PDB file of C-alpha atoms in Angstrom:
ATOM      1  CA  MET A   1     -32.676 -37.658   9.919  1.00  0.00           C
ATOM      2  CA  SER A   2     -30.234 -40.504   9.289  1.00  0.00           C
ATOM      3  CA  LYS A   3     -31.613 -43.603   7.564  1.00  0.00           C
ATOM      4  CA  VAL A   4     -30.583 -47.025   8.880  1.00  0.00           C
ATOM      5  CA  LEU A   5     -31.333 -50.347   7.187  1.00  0.00           C
ATOM      6  CA  VAL A   6     -31.691 -53.251   9.646  1.00  0.00           C
ATOM      7  CA  VAL A   7     -31.095 -56.647   8.015  1.00  0.00           C
ATOM      8  CA  GLU A   8     -32.195 -59.422  10.360  1.00  0.00           C
ATOM      9  CA  ASP A   9     -34.170 -62.638   9.771  1.00  0.00           C
ATOM     10  CA  SER A  10     -35.318 -63.060  13.389  1.00  0.00           C
ATOM     11  CA  VAL A  11     -38.555 -61.109  13.955  1.00  0.00           C
ATOM     12  CA  THR A  12     -37.801 -60.571  17.656  1.00  0.00           C
ATOM     13  CA  GLN A  13     -34.266 -59.296  17.055  1.00  0.00           C
ATOM     14  CA  ARG A  14     -35.386 -57.157  14.103  1.00  0.00           C
ATOM     15  CA  GLU A  15     -38.127 -55.468  16.141  1.00  0.00           C
ATOM     16  CA  MET A  16     -35.845 -54.919  19.139  1.00  0.00           C
ATOM     17  CA  ILE A  17     -33.064 -53.341  17.040  1.00  0.00           C
ATOM     18  CA  THR A  18     -35.582 -51.256  15.060  1.00  0.00           C
ATOM     19  CA  ASP A  19     -37.215 -49.926  18.240  1.00  0.00           C
ATOM     20  CA  LEU A  20     -33.837 -49.098  19.805  1.00  0.00           C
ATOM     21  CA  LEU A  21     -32.721 -47.120  16.761  1.00  0.00           C
ATOM     22  CA  LYS A  22     -36.081 -45.354  16.275  1.00  0.00           C
ATOM     23  CA  ASP A  23     -36.099 -44.373  19.965  1.00  0.00           C
ATOM     24  CA  SER A  24     -32.700 -42.759  19.462  1.00  0.00           C
ATOM     25  CA  GLY A  25     -34.051 -40.566  16.662  1.00  0.00           C
ATOM     26  CA  LEU A  26     -33.160 -42.535  13.541  1.00  0.00           C
ATOM     27  CA  SER A  27     -35.288 -43.457  10.534  1.00  0.00           C
ATOM     28  CA  VAL A  28     -35.300 -47.252  10.143  1.00  0.00           C
ATOM     29  CA  SER A  29     -36.210 -49.589   7.291  1.00  0.00           C
ATOM     30  CA  VAL A  30     -35.882 -53.377   7.410  1.00  0.00           C
ATOM     31  CA  ALA A  31     -34.951 -56.345   5.259  1.00  0.00           C
ATOM     32  CA  THR A  32     -35.385 -59.985   6.265  1.00  0.00           C
ATOM     33  CA  ASP A  33     -32.468 -61.483   4.319  1.00  0.00           C
ATOM     34  CA  GLY A  34     -29.404 -60.575   2.285  1.00  0.00           C
ATOM     35  CA  VAL A  35     -31.068 -60.578  -1.133  1.00  0.00           C
ATOM     36  CA  GLU A  36     -33.831 -58.225   0.045  1.00  0.00           C
ATOM     37  CA  ALA A  37     -31.188 -56.041   1.719  1.00  0.00           C
ATOM     38  CA  LEU A  38     -29.266 -55.538  -1.526  1.00  0.00           C
ATOM     39  CA  GLU A  39     -32.513 -54.707  -3.371  1.00  0.00           C
ATOM     40  CA  ARG A  40     -33.409 -52.095  -0.745  1.00  0.00           C
ATOM     41  CA  ILE A  41     -29.913 -50.587  -0.791  1.00  0.00           C
ATOM     42  CA  GLN A  42     -30.043 -50.186  -4.587  1.00  0.00           C
ATOM     43  CA  GLY A  43     -33.462 -48.505  -4.330  1.00  0.00           C
ATOM     44  CA  HIS A  44     -32.789 -46.143  -1.411  1.00  0.00           C
ATOM     45  CA  ARG A  45     -29.229 -45.903  -0.180  1.00  0.00           C
ATOM     46  CA  PRO A  46     -29.244 -45.905   3.646  1.00  0.00           C
ATOM     47  CA  ASP A  47     -26.769 -43.912   5.741  1.00  0.00           C
ATOM     48  CA  LEU A  48     -25.807 -47.088   7.618  1.00  0.00           C
ATOM     49  CA  VAL A  49     -26.597 -50.834   7.580  1.00  0.00           C
ATOM     50  CA  VAL A  50     -26.999 -53.050  10.674  1.00  0.00           C
ATOM     51  CA  LEU A  51     -26.392 -56.546   9.335  1.00  0.00           C
ATOM     52  CA  ASP A  52     -26.985 -60.011  10.774  1.00  0.00           C
ATOM     53  CA  ILE A  53     -24.652 -62.753   9.493  1.00  0.00           C
ATOM     54  CA  VAL A  54     -26.636 -66.000   9.592  1.00  0.00           C
ATOM     55  CA  MET A  55     -29.617 -65.507   7.262  1.00  0.00           C
ATOM     56  CA  PRO A  56     -31.418 -67.401   4.493  1.00  0.00           C
ATOM     57  CA  ARG A  57     -30.657 -66.832   0.762  1.00  0.00           C
ATOM     58  CA  MET A  58     -27.468 -64.777   1.354  1.00  0.00           C
ATOM     59  CA  ASN A  59     -25.405 -64.406   4.511  1.00  0.00           C
ATOM     60  CA  GLY A  60     -24.217 -61.132   6.002  1.00  0.00           C
ATOM     61  CA  TYR A  61     -20.589 -61.645   4.968  1.00  0.00           C
ATOM     62  CA  GLU A  62     -21.600 -61.797   1.293  1.00  0.00           C
ATOM     63  CA  VAL A  63     -23.940 -58.786   1.646  1.00  0.00           C
ATOM     64  CA  CYS A  64     -21.138 -56.784   3.261  1.00  0.00           C
ATOM     65  CA  ARG A  65     -18.674 -57.727   0.497  1.00  0.00           C
ATOM     66  CA  ARG A  66     -21.175 -56.620  -2.159  1.00  0.00           C
ATOM     67  CA  ILE A  67     -21.936 -53.314  -0.414  1.00  0.00           C
ATOM     68  CA  LYS A  68     -18.220 -52.540  -0.098  1.00  0.00           C
ATOM     69  CA  ALA A  69     -17.425 -53.649  -3.690  1.00  0.00           C
ATOM     70  CA  ASP A  70     -20.005 -51.290  -5.258  1.00  0.00           C
ATOM     71  CA  PRO A  71     -18.686 -47.738  -5.813  1.00  0.00           C
ATOM     72  CA  LYS A  72     -22.219 -46.357  -5.149  1.00  0.00           C
ATOM     73  CA  THR A  73     -22.441 -47.968  -1.705  1.00  0.00           C
ATOM     74  CA  GLN A  74     -18.861 -48.604  -0.556  1.00  0.00           C
ATOM     75  CA  SER A  75     -18.917 -45.567   1.749  1.00  0.00           C
ATOM     76  CA  VAL A  76     -22.030 -46.796   3.634  1.00  0.00           C
ATOM     77  CA  PRO A  77     -20.936 -47.957   7.116  1.00  0.00           C
ATOM     78  CA  VAL A  78     -21.843 -51.560   7.978  1.00  0.00           C
ATOM     79  CA  VAL A  79     -22.329 -52.761  11.569  1.00  0.00           C
ATOM     80  CA  MET A  80     -22.362 -56.544  11.769  1.00  0.00           C
ATOM     81  CA  CYS A  81     -24.568 -57.705  14.615  1.00  0.00           C
ATOM     82  CA  SER A  82     -24.423 -61.445  15.124  1.00  0.00           C
ATOM     83  CA  SER A  83     -24.702 -64.289  17.596  1.00  0.00           C
ATOM     84  CA  LYS A  84     -21.378 -65.479  16.115  1.00  0.00           C
ATOM     85  CA  GLY A  85     -19.284 -63.961  18.893  1.00  0.00           C
ATOM     86  CA  GLU A  86     -15.941 -65.735  18.556  1.00  0.00           C
ATOM     87  CA  GLU A  87     -12.802 -63.717  17.868  1.00  0.00           C
ATOM     88  CA  PHE A  88     -12.495 -65.357  14.448  1.00  0.00           C
ATOM     89  CA  ASP A  89     -16.061 -64.296  13.528  1.00  0.00           C
ATOM     90  CA  ARG A  90     -15.246 -60.714  14.469  1.00  0.00           C
ATOM     91  CA  TYR A  91     -11.978 -60.869  12.497  1.00  0.00           C
ATOM     92  CA  TRP A  92     -13.724 -62.334   9.430  1.00  0.00           C
ATOM     93  CA  GLY A  93     -16.512 -59.745   9.591  1.00  0.00           C
ATOM     94  CA  MET A  94     -14.017 -56.892   9.636  1.00  0.00           C
ATOM     95  CA  LYS A  95     -12.082 -58.588   6.819  1.00  0.00           C
ATOM     96  CA  GLN A  96     -15.280 -58.482   4.672  1.00  0.00           C
ATOM     97  CA  GLY A  97     -15.379 -54.709   5.110  1.00  0.00           C
ATOM     98  CA  ALA A  98     -17.568 -54.241   8.199  1.00  0.00           C
ATOM     99  CA  ASP A  99     -16.964 -50.960  10.034  1.00  0.00           C
ATOM    100  CA  ALA A 100     -17.975 -52.441  13.402  1.00  0.00           C
ATOM    101  CA  TYR A 101     -18.884 -55.845  14.841  1.00  0.00           C
ATOM    102  CA  ILE A 102     -21.268 -56.324  17.750  1.00  0.00           C
ATOM    103  CA  ALA A 103     -21.883 -59.770  19.230  1.00  0.00           C
ATOM    104  CA  LYS A 104     -25.377 -60.746  20.418  1.00  0.00           C
ATOM    105  CA  PRO A 105     -26.587 -60.484  23.060  1.00  0.00           C
ATOM    106  CA  PHE A 106     -25.494 -56.855  23.212  1.00  0.00           C
ATOM    107  CA  GLU A 107     -26.147 -53.914  25.497  1.00  0.00           C
ATOM    108  CA  PRO A 108     -28.618 -51.487  23.863  1.00  0.00           C
ATOM    109  CA  GLN A 109     -26.292 -48.528  24.429  1.00  0.00           C
ATOM    110  CA  GLU A 110     -23.435 -50.421  22.720  1.00  0.00           C
ATOM    111  CA  LEU A 111     -25.444 -50.739  19.500  1.00  0.00           C
ATOM    112  CA  VAL A 112     -26.878 -47.207  19.590  1.00  0.00           C
ATOM    113  CA  GLY A 113     -23.501 -45.698  20.499  1.00  0.00           C
ATOM    114  CA  THR A 114     -21.702 -47.545  17.706  1.00  0.00           C
ATOM    115  CA  VAL A 115     -24.335 -46.568  15.120  1.00  0.00           C
ATOM    116  CA  LYS A 116     -24.318 -42.895  16.171  1.00  0.00           C
ATOM    117  CA  GLN A 117     -20.502 -42.783  16.154  1.00  0.00           C
ATOM    118  CA  LEU A 118     -20.323 -44.211  12.613  1.00  0.00           C
ATOM    119  CA  LEU A 119     -23.038 -41.837  11.381  1.00  0.00           C
ATOM    120  CA  ARG A 120     -21.006 -38.885  12.679  1.00  0.00           C
ATOM    121  CA  GLY A 121     -18.137 -40.218  10.594  1.00  0.00           C
TER     122      GLY A 121
END
């Protein structure tokens, strides 16, 4: 079973994304900010990370850069999922190394489909 780390500071969003991914047959762990996310990734490398951008302590752009800069984690796909939906935000997210960018609010099947596609490689 593929392991997905959901990094999201909003309880509502975190629970919704977690439920969606669990319902589609994935194992999900969570982190509430960027610092906690990096700690979790070092402890148990996930197969994929769903990453919010606007969070306390460390934003999603910085987390993504660190994941992609570390040889142990650079191959882990990162899906940025953010309310920052402008074209520039999408561009900047991809520039930081994100493998996909989904703007909130999103369609559940868009998130699940993107995650499954990246997990298949």
